[in-house]
PDB file of C-alpha atoms in Angstrom:
ATOM      1  CA  MET T 191      -4.795  18.591 -20.360  1.00 68.00           C
ATOM      2  CA  ILE T 192      -2.660  15.563 -19.419  1.00 69.00           C
ATOM      3  CA  ASN T 193       0.529  17.535 -19.993  1.00 78.00           C
ATOM      4  CA  GLN T 194      -0.716  20.359 -17.783  1.00 77.00           C
ATOM      5  CA  ILE T 195      -1.675  17.950 -15.001  1.00 73.00           C
ATOM      6  CA  THR T 196       1.744  16.329 -15.230  1.00 74.00           C
ATOM      7  CA  LYS T 197       3.413  19.728 -15.063  1.00 75.00           C
ATOM      8  CA  ASN T 198       1.336  20.718 -12.032  1.00 77.00           C
ATOM      9  CA  ILE T 199       2.259  17.494 -10.204  1.00 76.00           C
ATOM     10  CA  SER T 200       5.923  18.047 -10.987  1.00 77.00           C
ATOM     11  CA  ASN T 201       5.845  21.668  -9.839  1.00 79.00           C
ATOM     12  CA  TYR T 202       4.043  20.819  -6.612  1.00 77.00           C
ATOM     13  CA  SER T 203       6.437  17.986  -5.827  1.00 77.00           C
ATOM     14  CA  ASN T 204       9.470  20.191  -6.448  1.00 76.00           C
ATOM     15  CA  ASN T 205       7.980  22.972  -4.323  1.00 78.00           C
ATOM     16  CA  ILE T 206       7.433  20.825  -1.223  1.00 73.00           C
ATOM     17  CA  PHE T 207      10.487  18.534  -1.567  1.00 77.00           C
ATOM     18  CA  PRO T 208      11.572  16.785   0.609  1.00 69.00           C
ATOM     19  CA  HIS T 209       8.363  17.130   2.622  1.00 69.00           C
ATOM     20  CA  TYR T 210       4.967  15.479   2.195  1.00 63.00           C
ATOM     21  CA  SER T 211       2.816  18.597   1.842  1.00 64.00           C
ATOM     22  CA  LYS T 212       2.896  22.352   2.163  1.00 63.00           C
ATOM     23  CA  SER T 213       1.684  22.181   5.753  1.00 59.00           C
ATOM     24  CA  SER T 214       4.325  19.633   6.785  1.00 56.00           C
ATOM     25  CA  LYS T 215       6.974  21.764   5.072  1.00 55.00           C
ATOM     26  CA  HIS T 216       6.093  24.746   7.269  1.00 49.00           C
ATOM     27  CA  LYS T 217       5.588  22.770  10.481  1.00 52.00           C
ATOM     28  CA  ASN T 218       8.511  20.356  10.230  1.00 52.00           C
ATOM     29  CA  ARG T 219      11.242  22.045   8.236  1.00 50.00           C
ATOM     30  CA  ASP T 220      13.947  19.792   9.627  1.00 46.00           C
ATOM     31  CA  ILE T 221      12.021  16.505   9.388  1.00 48.00           C
ATOM     32  CA  ASN T 222      12.198  14.461   6.194  1.00 58.00           C
ATOM     33  CA  SER T 223       9.984  11.414   6.668  1.00 76.00           C
ATOM     34  CA  ILE T 224      10.427   8.164   4.789  1.00 82.00           C
ATOM     35  CA  ASN T 225       6.856   8.476   3.539  1.00 79.00           C
ATOM     36  CA  SER T 226       7.552  11.855   1.971  1.00 83.00           C
ATOM     37  CA  LEU T 227      10.715  10.591   0.288  1.00 87.00           C
ATOM     38  CA  ILE T 228       8.847   7.581  -1.112  1.00 88.00           C
ATOM     39  CA  TYR T 229       6.186   9.944  -2.458  1.00 85.00           C
ATOM     40  CA  HIS T 230       8.755  12.067  -4.248  1.00 89.00           C
ATOM     41  CA  ALA T 231      10.562   9.029  -5.639  1.00 91.00           C
ATOM     42  CA  LEU T 232       7.285   7.676  -7.027  1.00 89.00           C
ATOM     43  CA  VAL T 233       6.495  11.031  -8.630  1.00 88.00           C
ATOM     44  CA  CYS T 234       9.939  11.137 -10.247  1.00 90.00           C
ATOM     45  CA  TYR T 235       9.568   7.562 -11.470  1.00 91.00           C
ATOM     46  CA  HIS T 236       6.206   8.212 -13.108  1.00 87.00           C
ATOM     47  CA  LEU T 237       7.532  11.446 -14.628  1.00 88.00           C
ATOM     48  CA  ASN T 238      10.394   9.374 -16.086  1.00 91.00           C
ATOM     49  CA  ASP T 239      13.066  11.121 -14.028  1.00 92.00           C
ATOM     50  CA  ILE T 240      14.603   7.750 -13.234  1.00 94.00           C
ATOM     51  CA  GLU T 241      17.974   8.909 -11.958  1.00 95.00           C
ATOM     52  CA  ARG T 242      16.431  11.258  -9.402  1.00 92.00           C
ATOM     53  CA  ALA T 243      13.950   8.559  -8.408  1.00 93.00           C
ATOM     54  CA  LYS T 244      16.855   6.161  -7.771  1.00 94.00           C
ATOM     55  CA  ALA T 245      18.751   8.756  -5.735  1.00 94.00           C
ATOM     56  CA  ILE T 246      15.744   9.448  -3.501  1.00 91.00           C
ATOM     57  CA  THR T 247      15.029   5.710  -3.200  1.00 93.00           C
ATOM     58  CA  ASN T 248      18.559   5.145  -1.920  1.00 92.00           C
ATOM     59  CA  LYS T 249      17.895   7.759   0.770  1.00 89.00           C
ATOM     60  CA  CYS T 250      14.724   5.883   1.723  1.00 87.00           C
ATOM     61  CA  ILE T 251      16.571   2.585   1.992  1.00 87.00           C
ATOM     62  CA  TYR T 252      19.258   4.174   4.134  1.00 86.00           C
ATOM     63  CA  GLN T 253      16.763   5.803   6.512  1.00 83.00           C
ATOM     64  CA  ILE T 254      14.608   2.721   6.895  1.00 81.00           C
ATOM     65  CA  SER T 255      17.673   0.559   7.553  1.00 78.00           C
ATOM     66  CA  LEU T 256      18.590   2.878  10.431  1.00 76.00           C
ATOM     67  CA  LYS T 257      15.162   2.312  11.963  1.00 66.00           C
ATOM     68  CA  LYS T 258      15.183  -1.446  11.470  1.00 60.00           C
ATOM     69  CA  SER T 259      16.557  -2.324  14.896  1.00 50.00           C
ATOM     70  CA  ASN T 260      14.373  -0.047  16.987  1.00 49.00           C
ATOM     71  CA  ARG T 261      11.145  -0.134  14.971  1.00 46.00           C
ATOM     72  CA  LEU T 262      10.744  -3.372  13.072  1.00 47.00           C
ATOM     73  CA  ASN T 263      12.122  -5.568  15.824  1.00 45.00           C
ATOM     74  CA  ASN T 264      10.695  -4.020  18.962  1.00 43.00           C
ATOM     75  CA  ASN T 265       7.208  -2.922  17.930  1.00 41.00           C
ATOM     76  CA  PHE T 266       5.877  -5.890  15.998  1.00 42.00           C
ATOM     77  CA  GLN T 267       2.936  -6.369  18.346  1.00 44.00           C
ATOM     78  CA  LYS T 268       1.896  -2.712  18.332  1.00 39.00           C
ATOM     79  CA  HIS T 269      -0.728  -2.371  15.642  1.00 50.00           C
ATOM     80  CA  SER T 270      -0.079   1.276  14.835  1.00 64.00           C
ATOM     81  CA  SER T 271       3.626   0.649  14.305  1.00 79.00           C
ATOM     82  CA  PHE T 272       2.855  -2.522  12.355  1.00 82.00           C
ATOM     83  CA  TYR T 273       0.545  -0.543  10.094  1.00 85.00           C
ATOM     84  CA  LYS T 274       3.066   2.229   9.482  1.00 83.00           C
ATOM     85  CA  ASP T 275       6.010  -0.085   8.902  1.00 84.00           C
ATOM     86  CA  LEU T 276       4.050  -2.307   6.541  1.00 88.00           C
ATOM     87  CA  HIS T 277       2.889   0.661   4.490  1.00 87.00           C
ATOM     88  CA  LYS T 278       6.384   2.099   4.095  1.00 88.00           C
ATOM     89  CA  ILE T 279       7.988  -1.226   3.252  1.00 91.00           C
ATOM     90  CA  SER T 280       5.286  -2.136   0.750  1.00 93.00           C
ATOM     91  CA  LEU T 281       5.564   1.161  -1.129  1.00 91.00           C
ATOM     92  CA  LEU T 282       9.336   1.122  -1.050  1.00 92.00           C
ATOM     93  CA  THR T 283       9.446  -2.477  -2.293  1.00 94.00           C
ATOM     94  CA  GLN T 284       7.180  -1.582  -5.217  1.00 93.00           C
ATOM     95  CA  LEU T 285       9.421   1.353  -6.009  1.00 93.00           C
ATOM     96  CA  ILE T 286      12.570  -0.777  -5.940  1.00 95.00           C
ATOM     97  CA  CYS T 287      10.984  -3.408  -8.208  1.00 95.00           C
ATOM     98  CA  SER T 288       9.830  -0.732 -10.649  1.00 94.00           C
ATOM     99  CA  LEU T 289      13.182   1.031 -10.820  1.00 94.00           C
ATOM    100  CA  ASN T 290      15.024  -2.254 -11.405  1.00 94.00           C
ATOM    101  CA  ASN T 291      12.287  -3.693 -13.612  1.00 94.00           C
ATOM    102  CA  ASN T 292      12.299  -7.002 -11.749  1.00 96.00           C
ATOM    103  CA  LEU T 293      10.908  -8.649  -8.627  1.00 96.00           C
ATOM    104  CA  GLU T 294      14.232 -10.143  -7.571  1.00 96.00           C
ATOM    105  CA  SER T 295      15.501  -6.782  -6.339  1.00 95.00           C
ATOM    106  CA  GLY T 296      12.430  -6.513  -4.116  1.00 94.00           C
ATOM    107  CA  GLN T 297      13.002 -10.011  -2.776  1.00 95.00           C
ATOM    108  CA  ASP T 298      16.590  -9.136  -1.866  1.00 93.00           C
ATOM    109  CA  PHE T 299      15.395  -5.959  -0.155  1.00 92.00           C
ATOM    110  CA  LEU T 300      12.875  -7.875   1.963  1.00 91.00           C
ATOM    111  CA  LYS T 301      15.437 -10.489   3.000  1.00 89.00           C
ATOM    112  CA  GLU T 302      17.788  -7.746   4.110  1.00 87.00           C
ATOM    113  CA  LEU T 303      15.223  -5.595   5.887  1.00 84.00           C
ATOM    114  CA  PHE T 304      12.667  -7.905   7.468  1.00 84.00           C
ATOM    115  CA  ASN T 305      13.147  -9.358  10.893  1.00 83.00           C
ATOM    116  CA  GLU T 306      12.152 -12.998  11.369  1.00 87.00           C
ATOM    117  CA  GLU T 307       8.592 -12.279  12.518  1.00 88.00           C
ATOM    118  CA  TYR T 308       7.779 -10.094   9.530  1.00 89.00           C
ATOM    119  CA  TYR T 309       9.385 -12.515   7.108  1.00 92.00           C
ATOM    120  CA  GLN T 310       7.454 -15.447   8.549  1.00 94.00           C
ATOM    121  CA  LEU T 311       4.214 -13.489   8.317  1.00 95.00           C
ATOM    122  CA  ILE T 312       4.640 -12.942   4.589  1.00 96.00           C
ATOM    123  CA  SER T 313       6.179 -16.308   3.731  1.00 96.00           C
ATOM    124  CA  LYS T 314       4.003 -18.730   5.730  1.00 97.00           C
ATOM    125  CA  HIS T 315       0.524 -19.534   4.381  1.00 97.00           C
ATOM    126  CA  ASN T 316      -1.230 -20.024   7.719  1.00 97.00           C
ATOM    127  CA  LEU T 317       0.342 -16.975   9.373  1.00 97.00           C
ATOM    128  CA  PHE T 318      -0.613 -14.755   6.445  1.00 97.00           C
ATOM    129  CA  ILE T 319      -4.226 -15.915   6.204  1.00 98.00           C
ATOM    130  CA  ASN T 320      -4.738 -15.963   9.969  1.00 97.00           C
ATOM    131  CA  LYS T 321      -3.448 -12.395  10.178  1.00 96.00           C
ATOM    132  CA  ILE T 322      -5.831 -10.968   7.583  1.00 97.00           C
ATOM    133  CA  LYS T 323      -8.736 -12.911   9.073  1.00 96.00           C
ATOM    134  CA  SER T 324      -7.873 -11.590  12.543  1.00 95.00           C
ATOM    135  CA  LEU T 325      -8.388  -7.979  11.466  1.00 94.00           C
ATOM    136  CA  GLU T 326     -11.521  -6.649  13.102  1.00 92.00           C
ATOM    137  CA  LEU T 327     -12.566  -4.610  10.031  1.00 92.00           C
ATOM    138  CA  ALA T 328     -13.812  -1.892  12.343  1.00 93.00           C
ATOM    139  CA  ASN T 329     -12.546   0.550   9.733  1.00 92.00           C
ATOM    140  CA  SER T 330     -12.619  -0.820   6.201  1.00 92.00           C
ATOM    141  CA  TRP T 331     -10.279   1.806   4.797  1.00 90.00           C
ATOM    142  CA  HIS T 332      -7.676   1.237   7.523  1.00 91.00           C
ATOM    143  CA  ASP T 333      -7.664  -2.562   7.459  1.00 94.00           C
ATOM    144  CA  SER T 334      -7.787  -2.759   3.667  1.00 95.00           C
ATOM    145  CA  ASN T 335      -4.458  -0.912   3.667  1.00 93.00           C
ATOM    146  CA  ILE T 336      -2.941  -3.699   5.751  1.00 95.00           C
ATOM    147  CA  ILE T 337      -4.296  -6.453   3.501  1.00 97.00           C
ATOM    148  CA  MET T 338      -3.193  -4.600   0.372  1.00 97.00           C
ATOM    149  CA  CYS T 339       0.345  -4.166   1.713  1.00 96.00           C
ATOM    150  CA  MET T 340       0.607  -7.778   2.858  1.00 97.00           C
ATOM    151  CA  PHE T 341      -0.659  -8.988  -0.517  1.00 98.00           C
ATOM    152  CA  THR T 342       1.846  -6.766  -2.336  1.00 97.00           C
ATOM    153  CA  LEU T 343       4.764  -8.073  -0.299  1.00 97.00           C
ATOM    154  CA  ARG T 344       3.620 -11.675  -0.781  1.00 97.00           C
ATOM    155  CA  TYR T 345       3.378 -11.044  -4.536  1.00 98.00           C
ATOM    156  CA  VAL T 346       7.013  -9.939  -4.569  1.00 97.00           C
ATOM    157  CA  TYR T 347       8.062 -12.787  -2.283  1.00 97.00           C
ATOM    158  CA  CYS T 348       6.530 -15.455  -4.566  1.00 97.00           C
ATOM    159  CA  GLY T 349       7.960 -13.872  -7.708  1.00 97.00           C
ATOM    160  CA  GLY T 350       4.596 -12.769  -9.091  1.00 97.00           C
ATOM    161  CA  ASN T 351       3.240 -16.323  -9.232  1.00 97.00           C
ATOM    162  CA  LYS T 352      -0.417 -15.763 -10.097  1.00 97.00           C
ATOM    163  CA  LYS T 353      -1.282 -19.284  -8.909  1.00 98.00           C
ATOM    164  CA  ASP T 354       0.290 -18.751  -5.495  1.00 98.00           C
ATOM    165  CA  THR T 355      -1.944 -20.383  -2.904  1.00 98.00           C
ATOM    166  CA  VAL T 356      -1.658 -17.513  -0.422  1.00 98.00           C
ATOM    167  CA  LEU T 357      -2.585 -14.797  -2.924  1.00 98.00           C
ATOM    168  CA  ASN T 358      -5.545 -16.814  -4.144  1.00 98.00           C
ATOM    169  CA  ALA T 359      -6.655 -17.651  -0.605  1.00 98.00           C
ATOM    170  CA  CYS T 360      -6.540 -13.944   0.178  1.00 98.00           C
ATOM    171  CA  THR T 361      -8.790 -12.978  -2.740  1.00 98.00           C
ATOM    172  CA  LYS T 362     -11.119 -15.893  -1.913  1.00 98.00           C
ATOM    173  CA  TYR T 363     -11.463 -14.531   1.625  1.00 98.00           C
ATOM    174  CA  LEU T 364     -12.218 -11.073   0.233  1.00 98.00           C
ATOM    175  CA  GLU T 365     -14.916 -12.517  -2.017  1.00 98.00           C
ATOM    176  CA  ASP T 366     -16.460 -14.225   0.991  1.00 97.00           C
ATOM    177  CA  ILE T 367     -16.766 -10.996   2.997  1.00 97.00           C
ATOM    178  CA  GLN T 368     -17.811  -8.686   0.134  1.00 97.00           C
ATOM    179  CA  ASN T 369     -21.177  -6.968   0.607  1.00 96.00           C
ATOM    180  CA  ILE T 370     -23.645  -8.480  -1.858  1.00 96.00           C
ATOM    181  CA  ASN T 371     -25.848  -5.367  -1.883  1.00 96.00           C
ATOM    182  CA  THR T 372     -23.253  -2.702  -2.702  1.00 96.00           C
ATOM    183  CA  GLY T 373     -20.239  -4.667  -3.944  1.00 97.00           C
ATOM    184  CA  PHE T 374     -18.150  -2.732  -1.414  1.00 97.00           C
ATOM    185  CA  TRP T 375     -16.161  -4.056   1.508  1.00 97.00           C
ATOM    186  CA  HIS T 376     -17.794  -2.443   4.541  1.00 96.00           C
ATOM    187  CA  SER T 377     -16.637  -1.760   8.062  1.00 94.00           C
ATOM    188  CA  LYS T 378     -18.338  -3.710  10.793  1.00 90.00           C
ATOM    189  CA  ASN T 379     -21.294  -1.758  12.199  1.00 87.00           C
ATOM    190  CA  ASN T 380     -21.075   0.218   8.922  1.00 87.00           C
ATOM    191  CA  PHE T 381     -18.535   2.663  10.340  1.00 90.00           C
ATOM    192  CA  GLY T 382     -18.041   5.509   7.860  1.00 88.00           C
ATOM    193  CA  GLY T 383     -20.919   4.340   5.692  1.00 91.00           C
ATOM    194  CA  ASN T 384     -20.565   3.698   1.985  1.00 92.00           C
ATOM    195  CA  LEU T 385     -17.883   6.362   1.598  1.00 90.00           C
ATOM    196  CA  ASN T 386     -15.498   4.546   3.936  1.00 90.00           C
ATOM    197  CA  ALA T 387     -16.447   1.252   2.288  1.00 94.00           C
ATOM    198  CA  MET T 388     -15.635   2.638  -1.151  1.00 92.00           C
ATOM    199  CA  ALA T 389     -12.254   3.830   0.115  1.00 89.00           C
ATOM    200  CA  GLY T 390     -11.553   0.332   1.419  1.00 92.00           C
ATOM    201  CA  THR T 391     -12.753  -1.277  -1.799  1.00 95.00           C
ATOM    202  CA  TYR T 392     -10.336   0.869  -3.798  1.00 90.00           C
ATOM    203  CA  HIS T 393      -7.408  -0.957  -2.174  1.00 95.00           C
ATOM    204  CA  TYR T 394      -8.690  -4.413  -3.060  1.00 97.00           C
ATOM    205  CA  LEU T 395      -9.387  -4.069  -6.779  1.00 96.00           C
ATOM    206  CA  PRO T 396      -5.739  -4.262  -7.973  1.00 96.00           C
ATOM    207  CA  LEU T 397      -5.237  -7.429  -5.932  1.00 98.00           C
ATOM    208  CA  PHE T 398      -7.692  -9.359  -8.085  1.00 98.00           C
ATOM    209  CA  LEU T 399      -6.316  -7.912 -11.311  1.00 97.00           C
ATOM    210  CA  SER T 400      -2.712  -8.715 -10.369  1.00 97.00           C
ATOM    211  CA  ILE T 401      -3.425 -12.453 -10.390  1.00 98.00           C
ATOM    212  CA  ASN T 402      -5.736 -12.310 -13.418  1.00 97.00           C
ATOM    213  CA  LYS T 403      -8.960 -12.722 -11.468  1.00 97.00           C
ATOM    214  CA  LYS T 404     -12.109 -10.843 -12.362  1.00 96.00           C
ATOM    215  CA  ILE T 405     -13.229  -8.271  -9.825  1.00 97.00           C
ATOM    216  CA  PRO T 406     -16.310  -9.768  -8.157  1.00 97.00           C
ATOM    217  CA  ARG T 407     -19.547  -7.792  -8.540  1.00 97.00           C
ATOM    218  CA  ARG T 408     -17.645  -5.139 -10.499  1.00 95.00           C
ATOM    219  CA  ASN T 409     -20.764  -3.659 -12.079  1.00 96.00           C
ATOM    220  CA  LEU T 410     -22.356  -3.307  -8.670  1.00 97.00           C
ATOM    221  CA  ILE T 411     -19.216  -1.556  -7.378  1.00 96.00           C
ATOM    222  CA  ILE T 412     -19.454   0.963 -10.215  1.00 93.00           C
ATOM    223  CA  GLU T 413     -23.138   1.584  -9.566  1.00 95.00           C
ATOM    224  CA  SER T 414     -22.588   2.055  -5.828  1.00 94.00           C
ATOM    225  CA  THR T 415     -19.663   4.417  -6.438  1.00 90.00           C
ATOM    226  CA  ILE T 416     -21.660   6.587  -8.837  1.00 89.00           C
ATOM    227  CA  LYS T 417     -24.444   6.854  -6.247  1.00 90.00           C
ATOM    228  CA  LEU T 418     -21.989   8.478  -3.815  1.00 88.00           C
ATOM    229  CA  HIS T 419     -21.662  11.518  -6.103  1.00 81.00           C
ATOM    230  CA  THR T 420     -18.078  12.198  -5.025  1.00 73.00           C
ATOM    231  CA  ILE T 421     -17.314  14.507  -7.926  1.00 66.00           C
ATOM    232  CA  ASN T 422     -13.737  15.204  -6.771  1.00 56.00           C
ATOM    233  CA  GLY T 423     -12.810  11.515  -6.630  1.00 56.00           C
ATOM    234  CA  HIS T 424     -12.799  11.534  -2.780  1.00 55.00           C
ATOM    235  CA  PHE T 425      -9.016  11.119  -2.617  1.00 51.00           C
ATOM    236  CA  SER T 426      -8.209  14.631  -3.864  1.00 41.00           C
TER     237      SER T 426
END
């Protein structure tokens, strides 16, 4: 079964390359987004096609470097752009670290790409913590993406130091705002209900594991997830 699933993923990726989906392939034949290229590079990496993954990654780096001046510098205060940029950079940094089998390559990439405001946000303790605490959490899934990406970039920045004060302060904050009844991280006013909360929770679990911390209320999270009866995994 695993081999068939792997084959299906490979076939689908090859069929839509260099686009993100079948629909985007038909609608935007001439547009190759950075997100879609990162997706294909990640697929190639996990299918052990390392050389192709590296080639696509180089295309990603080139495209994102072209956008550095007019996206990363000018739109820092615009939340939607901040969200999109952070997501792309986080995924691409993970990809670079994986392909080179070290965190140093990711650190070099961040130094080259980030403008001063972004770099300060990830490197300075108070700026980092104040930023995640300033998120309104109106949509748990949305804001958990931001925290996950910031945490990932900080992890690379500090060389994977599991005792890093910022990473541990981040997980401590998450423990403080975790729902004690479901184990999920909910949106304020319960936007999206438990399904949205589960989607947000999904982003936080690897953060605890990455610094060797137990996932808080993990049994409760499992129980609450099972109660949702999302037989297709929700993300399919």
